[in-house]
Short mmCIF file of C-alpha atoms and ligand atoms in Angstrom, two decimals:
data_model
loop_
_atom_site.label_atom_id
_atom_site.label_comp_id
_atom_site.label_asym_id
_atom_site.label_seq_id
_atom_site.Cartn_x
_atom_site.Cartn_y
_atom_site.Cartn_z
CA UNK W 1 -1.07 -20.58 -8.98
CA UNK W 2 -4.49 -18.25 -7.75
CA UNK W 3 -4.30 -16.17 -5.31
CA UNK W 4 -6.93 -14.20 -3.69
CA UNK W 5 -6.32 -10.37 -3.82
CA UNK W 6 -8.40 -8.35 -1.18
CA UNK W 7 -8.47 -5.15 -1.72
CA UNK W 8 -6.76 -6.22 -5.50
CA UNK W 9 -8.97 -2.73 -6.97
CA UNK W 10 -7.39 -0.09 -5.07
CA UNK W 11 -4.32 1.38 -5.87
CA UNK W 12 -1.16 -1.18 -4.71
CA UNK W 13 -3.60 -4.39 -4.56
CA UNK W 14 -4.27 -3.30 -9.02
CA UNK W 15 -0.66 -2.83 -9.29
CA UNK W 16 0.11 -6.36 -8.52
CA UNK W 17 -2.59 -7.79 -10.16
CA UNK W 18 -0.58 -6.44 -13.11
CA UNK W 19 2.46 -8.29 -11.68
CA UNK W 20 0.84 -11.86 -10.71
CA UNK W 21 -1.17 -11.62 -14.29
CA UNK W 22 2.14 -11.21 -16.73
CA UNK W 23 3.66 -13.92 -14.24
CA UNK W 24 1.17 -16.55 -15.01
CA UNK W 25 -1.19 -15.91 -11.68
CA UNK W 26 -4.61 -16.85 -11.87
CA UNK W 27 -5.34 -13.97 -9.23
CA UNK W 28 -9.03 -13.91 -7.72
CA UNK W 29 -9.94 -10.71 -6.67
CA UNK W 30 -12.45 -9.76 -3.47
CA UNK W 31 -13.29 -5.87 -2.96
CA UNK W 32 -15.81 -4.47 -1.55
CA UNK W 33 -15.27 -1.10 -4.04
CA UNK W 34 -15.89 1.04 -0.56
CA UNK W 35 -13.26 2.88 -1.99
CA UNK W 36 -11.86 1.52 -5.57
CA UNK W 37 -13.85 1.57 -8.45
CA UNK W 38 -14.28 -2.00 -10.07
CA UNK W 39 -13.16 -0.54 -13.04
CA UNK W 40 -9.61 -0.56 -12.08
CA UNK W 41 -10.08 -4.53 -12.09
CA UNK W 42 -11.01 -3.78 -16.07
CA UNK W 43 -8.07 -1.34 -16.55
CA UNK W 44 -5.85 -4.19 -15.45
CA UNK W 45 -7.26 -7.29 -18.06
CA UNK W 46 -6.35 -4.06 -20.58
CA UNK W 47 -2.64 -4.29 -19.31
CA UNK W 48 -2.44 -7.64 -19.22
CA UNK W 49 -4.77 -9.33 -21.72
CA UNK W 50 -5.72 -11.88 -18.95
CA UNK W 51 -9.30 -12.13 -16.50
CA UNK W 52 -10.04 -11.22 -13.33
CA UNK W 53 -12.41 -13.43 -11.26
CA UNK W 54 -14.35 -10.59 -9.25
CA UNK W 55 -16.11 -10.95 -6.18
CA UNK W 56 -17.40 -7.62 -4.69
CA UNK W 57 -18.20 -8.99 -0.85
CA UNK W 58 -17.25 -7.22 1.79
CA UNK W 59 -14.24 -9.25 4.12
CA UNK W 60 -17.26 -8.93 7.01
CA UNK W 61 -19.88 -10.70 4.90
CA UNK W 62 -18.78 -14.17 6.00
CA UNK W 63 -21.25 -16.86 4.03
CA UNK W 64 -20.29 -14.85 0.62
CA UNK W 65 -16.35 -15.36 1.99
CA UNK W 66 -16.85 -19.02 2.25
CA UNK W 67 -18.78 -19.22 -0.90
CA UNK W 68 -15.27 -18.00 -2.86
CA UNK W 69 -13.00 -20.92 -1.02
CA UNK W 70 -15.62 -23.23 -1.74
CA UNK W 71 -15.95 -21.60 -5.49
CA UNK W 72 -11.81 -21.66 -5.93
CA UNK W 73 -8.19 -23.36 -5.07
CA UNK W 74 -7.20 -20.64 -3.49
CA UNK W 75 -3.14 -21.04 -3.20
CA UNK W 76 -2.57 -18.04 -1.36
CA UNK W 77 -3.97 -14.81 -0.06
CA UNK W 78 -2.71 -11.19 -0.25
CA UNK W 79 -4.73 -9.27 1.69
CA UNK W 80 -4.62 -5.00 0.67
CA UNK W 81 -8.50 -4.35 2.36
CA UNK W 82 -9.26 -2.40 4.42
CA UNK W 83 -9.67 1.68 5.16
CA UNK W 84 -6.14 3.45 5.27
CA UNK W 85 -6.55 7.31 6.23
CA UNK W 86 -4.63 8.76 9.21
CA UNK W 87 -6.88 11.58 9.64
CA UNK W 88 -9.95 9.76 9.45
CA UNK W 89 -8.71 6.86 12.09
CA UNK W 90 -8.85 9.06 13.94
CA UNK W 91 -12.17 11.16 14.02
CA UNK W 92 -14.27 7.30 13.69
CA UNK W 93 -11.84 4.76 15.71
CA UNK W 94 -14.46 2.38 16.25
CA UNK W 95 -14.90 2.10 12.59
CA UNK W 96 -11.19 1.67 11.85
CA UNK W 97 -10.88 -1.65 14.64
CA UNK W 98 -14.48 -3.07 12.93
CA UNK W 99 -13.81 -3.03 9.53
CA UNK W 100 -10.00 -3.58 9.44
CA UNK W 101 -8.84 -5.78 13.05
CA UNK W 102 -12.19 -8.09 12.08
CA UNK W 103 -12.36 -8.49 8.30
CA UNK W 104 -8.61 -9.54 8.79
CA UNK W 105 -9.80 -12.00 11.06
CA UNK W 106 -12.60 -13.55 9.61
CA UNK W 107 -10.58 -14.04 6.52
CA UNK W 108 -8.04 -16.11 8.02
CA UNK W 109 -10.94 -17.97 10.35
CA UNK W 110 -11.76 -18.86 6.93
CA UNK W 111 -8.50 -19.56 5.08
CA UNK W 112 -7.79 -21.48 8.75
CA UNK W 113 -10.54 -23.70 7.77
CA UNK W 114 -10.12 -24.07 4.06
CA UNK W 115 -6.11 -25.74 4.93
CA UNK W 116 -5.47 -22.10 3.39
CA UNK W 117 -2.00 -20.72 5.03
CA UNK W 118 -0.33 -19.06 2.82
CA UNK W 119 -0.34 -15.16 3.57
CA UNK W 120 0.98 -12.09 3.08
CA UNK W 121 0.08 -8.99 4.64
CA UNK W 122 -0.08 -5.09 3.90
CA UNK W 123 0.95 -3.28 6.55
CA UNK W 124 2.49 0.26 6.93
CA UNK W 125 5.62 2.20 8.23
CA UNK W 126 3.15 3.91 10.30
CA UNK W 127 4.11 0.99 13.43
CA UNK W 128 7.49 2.84 13.72
CA UNK W 129 5.65 5.49 15.36
CA UNK W 130 7.53 8.46 16.02
CA UNK W 131 10.92 7.37 15.24
CA UNK W 132 14.60 8.54 17.12
CA UNK W 133 16.63 6.82 14.21
CA UNK W 134 16.86 6.37 10.70
CA UNK W 135 16.95 4.25 8.47
CA UNK W 136 14.53 1.97 9.51
CA UNK W 137 15.27 -1.80 10.23
CA UNK W 138 12.64 -4.56 11.53
CA UNK W 139 13.57 -4.61 14.92
CA UNK W 140 13.47 -0.91 15.38
CA UNK W 141 10.80 -0.35 18.40
CA UNK W 142 7.33 -0.97 16.93
CA UNK W 143 4.29 2.38 18.56
CA UNK W 144 1.43 3.61 16.24
CA UNK W 145 0.67 6.88 17.25
CA UNK W 146 -3.37 7.05 15.60
CA UNK W 147 -6.15 4.74 15.00
CA UNK W 148 -4.97 3.28 11.75
CA UNK W 149 -1.69 2.28 12.03
CA UNK W 150 -2.57 0.34 15.98
CA UNK W 151 -4.87 -1.69 13.43
CA UNK W 152 -1.55 -3.11 11.71
CA UNK W 153 0.24 -2.95 14.76
CA UNK W 154 -2.56 -4.87 15.65
CA UNK W 155 -3.33 -7.03 12.89
CA UNK W 156 0.67 -7.65 12.84
CA UNK W 157 0.34 -8.98 16.67
CA UNK W 158 -3.08 -11.63 15.65
CA UNK W 159 -0.99 -13.20 12.95
CA UNK W 160 2.12 -13.59 15.35
CA UNK W 161 -0.56 -15.42 18.05
CA UNK W 162 -1.98 -17.58 14.62
CA UNK W 163 1.41 -18.57 13.47
CA UNK W 164 2.48 -19.71 17.00
CA UNK W 165 -0.67 -21.60 17.19
CA UNK W 166 -0.53 -23.51 13.75
CA UNK W 167 3.39 -23.66 12.78
CA UNK W 168 1.58 -24.80 9.41
CA UNK W 169 1.51 -21.05 7.99
CA UNK W 170 3.25 -19.16 6.60
CA UNK W 171 2.82 -14.76 6.28
CA UNK W 172 4.71 -12.27 5.09
CA UNK W 173 4.14 -8.77 6.82
CA UNK W 174 4.89 -6.02 4.29
CA UNK W 175 6.05 -2.54 6.05
CA UNK W 176 4.99 -0.22 3.33
CA UNK W 177 6.97 3.10 3.03
CA UNK W 178 5.90 6.11 1.00
CA UNK W 179 4.23 4.28 -2.60
CA UNK W 180 3.41 6.77 -5.77
CA UNK W 181 3.79 6.63 -9.01
CA UNK W 182 1.18 4.31 -11.45
CA UNK W 183 2.05 1.75 -13.78
CA UNK W 184 4.12 2.69 -17.22
CA UNK W 185 1.00 2.67 -18.91
CA UNK W 186 -0.96 5.41 -17.32
CA UNK W 187 -4.19 3.15 -17.10
CA UNK W 188 -3.63 2.29 -13.80
CA UNK W 189 -2.40 4.57 -10.48
CA UNK W 190 -3.65 7.05 -7.27
CA UNK W 191 -7.32 7.44 -7.14
CA UNK W 192 -8.21 8.90 -3.57
CA UNK W 193 -11.66 9.87 -3.35
CA UNK W 194 -12.45 13.73 -1.83
CA UNK W 195 -9.24 16.11 -1.70
CA UNK W 196 -5.75 13.95 -1.09
CA UNK W 197 -4.24 13.90 2.78
CA UNK W 198 -1.39 12.15 0.91
CA UNK W 199 0.91 14.53 -0.81
CA UNK W 200 2.27 12.81 -4.63
CA UNK W 201 -1.59 13.06 -5.37
CA UNK W 202 -2.16 16.28 -4.09
CA UNK W 203 0.83 17.78 -6.31
CA UNK W 204 -0.71 16.01 -9.48
CA UNK W 205 -4.01 17.25 -8.76
CA UNK W 206 -2.07 20.37 -8.68
CA UNK W 207 -0.29 20.02 -12.23
CA UNK W 208 -3.50 19.37 -14.05
CA UNK W 209 -5.54 21.93 -12.37
CA UNK W 210 -7.70 20.24 -10.04
CA UNK W 211 -6.63 21.99 -6.86
CA UNK W 212 -5.29 25.52 -6.84
CA UNK W 213 -1.78 24.95 -4.59
CA UNK W 214 -0.05 22.65 -2.91
CA UNK W 215 0.21 23.41 1.09
CA UNK W 216 3.35 22.34 2.05
CA UNK W 217 3.09 21.33 6.06
CA UNK W 218 5.91 22.86 8.04
CA UNK W 219 10.20 23.56 6.51
CA UNK W 220 10.49 24.41 10.20
CA UNK W 221 11.89 20.75 10.85
CA UNK W 222 15.82 19.16 11.27
CA UNK W 223 16.39 18.33 7.89
CA UNK W 224 18.75 19.56 5.24
CA UNK W 225 15.65 22.29 3.59
CA UNK W 226 13.57 22.18 6.66
CA UNK W 227 9.93 19.89 5.07
CA UNK W 228 9.55 16.38 6.13
CA UNK W 229 11.69 13.63 4.87
CA UNK W 230 9.94 10.29 3.29
CA UNK W 231 11.19 6.79 1.55
CA UNK W 232 9.23 7.44 -1.58
CA UNK W 233 9.17 4.12 -3.17
CA UNK W 234 7.41 3.55 -7.28
CA UNK W 235 4.28 1.36 -7.18
CA UNK W 236 5.84 -1.13 -9.28
CA UNK W 237 8.69 -1.53 -7.16
CA UNK W 238 6.10 -1.57 -4.59
CA UNK W 239 3.98 -4.68 -6.61
CA UNK W 240 7.11 -6.55 -7.77
CA UNK W 241 8.09 -6.61 -3.51
CA UNK W 242 4.64 -8.42 -3.16
CA UNK W 243 5.43 -11.09 -6.05
CA UNK W 244 8.99 -11.79 -4.20
CA UNK W 245 7.31 -12.32 -0.63
CA UNK W 246 4.95 -14.98 -2.32
CA UNK W 247 8.19 -16.97 -4.06
CA UNK W 248 9.31 -16.81 -0.31
CA UNK W 249 6.30 -17.49 1.72
CA UNK W 250 5.04 -20.36 -0.95
CA UNK W 251 8.25 -22.65 0.16
CA UNK W 252 8.13 -21.66 3.84
CA UNK W 253 7.23 -21.56 6.59
CA UNK W 254 7.98 -18.79 9.94
CA UNK W 255 5.88 -15.23 9.79
CA UNK W 256 8.51 -12.56 8.57
CA UNK W 257 8.05 -8.56 8.78
CA UNK W 258 9.93 -6.82 5.61
CA UNK W 259 10.33 -3.11 5.04
CA UNK W 260 9.53 -2.46 1.42
CA UNK W 261 10.84 0.97 0.92
CA UNK W 262 13.57 2.48 -0.94
CA UNK W 263 16.79 3.36 1.66
CA UNK W 264 16.88 6.64 0.45
CA UNK W 265 14.77 9.67 1.81
CA UNK W 266 13.88 13.03 0.16
CA UNK W 267 11.93 15.91 1.04
CA UNK W 268 8.31 17.65 0.16
CA UNK W 269 10.75 19.93 -1.60
CA UNK W 270 13.11 17.68 -3.37
CA UNK W 271 9.54 15.86 -4.96
CA UNK W 272 7.82 19.12 -6.03
CA UNK W 273 11.18 19.86 -7.42
CA UNK W 274 11.63 17.12 -9.42
CA UNK W 275 7.74 16.65 -10.16
CA UNK W 276 8.74 20.37 -12.19
CA UNK W 277 11.71 19.06 -13.92
CA UNK W 278 10.62 16.26 -15.24
CA UNK W 279 7.06 17.22 -15.93
CA UNK W 280 7.83 20.74 -17.09
CA UNK W 281 4.57 21.80 -15.03
CA UNK W 282 4.80 24.56 -11.98
CA UNK W 283 3.70 23.28 -8.48
CA UNK W 284 2.67 26.97 -6.82
CA UNK W 285 2.82 25.96 -3.32
CA UNK W 286 2.46 27.85 0.29
CA UNK W 287 4.48 26.91 3.55
CA UNK W 288 2.21 26.11 6.33
CA UNK W 289 1.78 25.01 10.30
CA UNK W 290 2.77 20.93 10.45
CA UNK W 291 0.25 18.68 10.33
CA UNK W 292 -0.07 17.38 13.68
CA UNK W 293 1.22 13.39 13.88
CA UNK W 294 3.55 14.21 11.76
CA UNK W 295 7.68 13.02 12.32
CA UNK W 296 10.41 15.10 10.95
CA UNK W 297 12.39 11.94 8.74
CA UNK W 298 10.95 8.19 7.25
CA UNK W 299 13.20 5.85 5.55
CA UNK W 300 13.99 2.49 5.30
CA UNK W 301 16.75 0.12 6.18
CA UNK W 302 15.87 -2.40 2.72
CA UNK W 303 18.30 -4.94 3.50
CA UNK W 304 16.30 -7.40 5.20
CA UNK W 305 14.32 -7.51 1.50
CA UNK W 306 16.90 -7.39 -0.50
CA UNK W 307 18.89 -10.17 0.94
CA UNK W 308 15.63 -12.45 2.02
CA UNK W 309 13.26 -11.74 -0.94
CA UNK W 310 15.99 -10.75 -3.49
CA UNK W 311 14.44 -8.16 -3.45
CA UNK W 312 15.43 -4.28 -5.25
CA UNK W 313 13.43 -1.27 -5.48
CA UNK W 314 14.64 -0.24 -9.12
CA UNK W 315 13.29 3.18 -9.78
CA UNK W 316 13.67 6.69 -9.06
CA UNK W 317 12.61 9.57 -8.10
CA UNK W 318 12.12 10.99 -11.77
CA UNK W 319 10.71 7.05 -12.85
CA UNK W 320 8.13 8.03 -9.70
CA UNK W 321 6.76 11.47 -11.05
CA UNK W 322 6.95 11.00 -15.13
CA UNK W 323 4.29 7.66 -13.92
CA UNK W 324 2.27 9.84 -11.26
CA UNK W 325 1.84 12.59 -13.82
CA UNK W 326 0.92 10.72 -16.82
CA UNK W 327 -1.74 8.47 -14.98
CA UNK W 328 -2.78 11.88 -13.58
CA UNK W 329 -3.37 13.82 -16.66
CA UNK W 330 -4.74 10.78 -19.33
CA UNK W 331 -7.55 10.61 -16.48
CA UNK W 332 -7.62 13.81 -14.32
CA UNK W 333 -10.81 12.69 -13.18
CA UNK W 334 -9.73 9.14 -11.43
CA UNK W 335 -11.52 5.61 -12.96
CA UNK W 336 -14.49 7.94 -12.76
C1 LIG E 1 4.46 12.92 2.96
C2 LIG E 1 4.92 14.16 3.43
C3 LIG E 1 3.97 15.41 4.54
C4 LIG E 1 0.37 16.26 1.92
C5 LIG E 1 0.96 8.51 5.17
C6 LIG E 1 0.69 7.44 6.34
C7 LIG E 1 1.32 6.57 6.07
C8 LIG E 1 1.47 5.90 5.11
C9 LIG E 1 1.75 6.90 3.28
C10 LIG E 1 -0.50 4.27 4.42
C11 LIG E 1 4.94 14.38 5.22
C12 LIG E 1 4.33 16.36 3.45
C13 LIG E 1 1.84 15.81 3.00
C14 LIG E 1 0.29 17.87 1.61
C15 LIG E 1 2.61 18.16 2.64
N1 LIG E 1 -0.37 5.07 4.62
N2 LIG E 1 2.68 17.02 3.07
N3 LIG E 1 1.03 18.79 2.13
O1 LIG E 1 1.77 10.67 6.22
O2 LIG E 1 4.51 9.68 5.53
O3 LIG E 1 2.60 8.62 5.39
O4 LIG E 1 1.18 8.13 3.69
O5 LIG E 1 -0.11 2.94 5.11
O6 LIG E 1 0.21 5.26 7.24
O7 LIG E 1 0.40 8.14 7.34
O8 LIG E 1 2.76 10.47 3.42
O9 LIG E 1 1.55 11.75 1.99
O10 LIG E 1 0.27 12.08 3.67
O11 LIG E 1 3.21 12.69 3.73
O12 LIG E 1 3.25 18.86 2.87
O13 LIG E 1 -0.94 18.00 0.99
O14 LIG E 1 4.08 15.36 3.09
O15 LIG E 1 4.06 16.30 5.78
O16 LIG E 1 6.08 15.73 5.60
P1 LIG E 1 3.10 10.14 5.23
P2 LIG E 1 1.66 11.95 2.80
#
């Protein structure tokens, strides 16, 4: 079976390629390398001993996108490609709407033309907005609080309309919580461009000496230690969740959303202390004021994915810290 992975050179995409290749799937990666490096694909081939067919293509380039469907028999698509910085999306919303939404529409239109109607979409817990109640289930109210989150929300609605117009589609909307960690080989991992926005890459860059100290955004939240609580999930568990979702979409039609989280909430300082404990590396930090838009607590109720996808997160916070550190310490400058 042959799977097209858009954004397959990225953090979650590359980890998903490893899982699929190890299971014997043919993998075709389409990536414009705007926020990733082709080296990650070489590393995935190294880990698995398998070849990847790679196309350096932008989803907005319909002519070359069609060529991929003409040249390959594609059974399903896992769609990761998209801009993903919350902060940047506030500054350049039109770029985010055009890139993420128009790109997805062109992809789905070409899929329909070539009768490929099995799709897994990389959504995000950000579609839940400022949650009132935790843990969060899939029927919690949806409301994005930034243009990036709105692209995810709008695309989910577009895909529902697409399914309602053609019931042959089979679509899984995977809502990720906070993916961290790396493959146990230390060969692939998170490689943010510039200063990391997210917590774990910031921690590992402080530990490896690239950054001076961590700024903890607020310790006056209504949580056990005052710092933000999140559902950190190992990126390999997340990748395995995509394989389980693929199994489902291949034998059914319909559209369903699934939370991919552990169901456990840990605070910023829980993560810092766990990282220091398992790696022996100090992470100096200072408490600064809250980051606008942050919520106090966000963690998943993963029972729907557990039951319907037969998927369970297996790796704990110590695994996530150890694996993230192995990647960062082996690759202080990422894939450069
Ligand atoms: C986690 C916690 C911060 C950095 C974001 C996106 C979401 C998804 C995952 C794409 C919060 C604190 C962070 C730092 C800190 N991405 N923090 N110092 O905001 O939960 O989710 O990434 O889908 O859409 O919103 O993740 O890692 O940025 O923050 O104190 O330097 O760490 O306040 O409590 P977040 P994060």
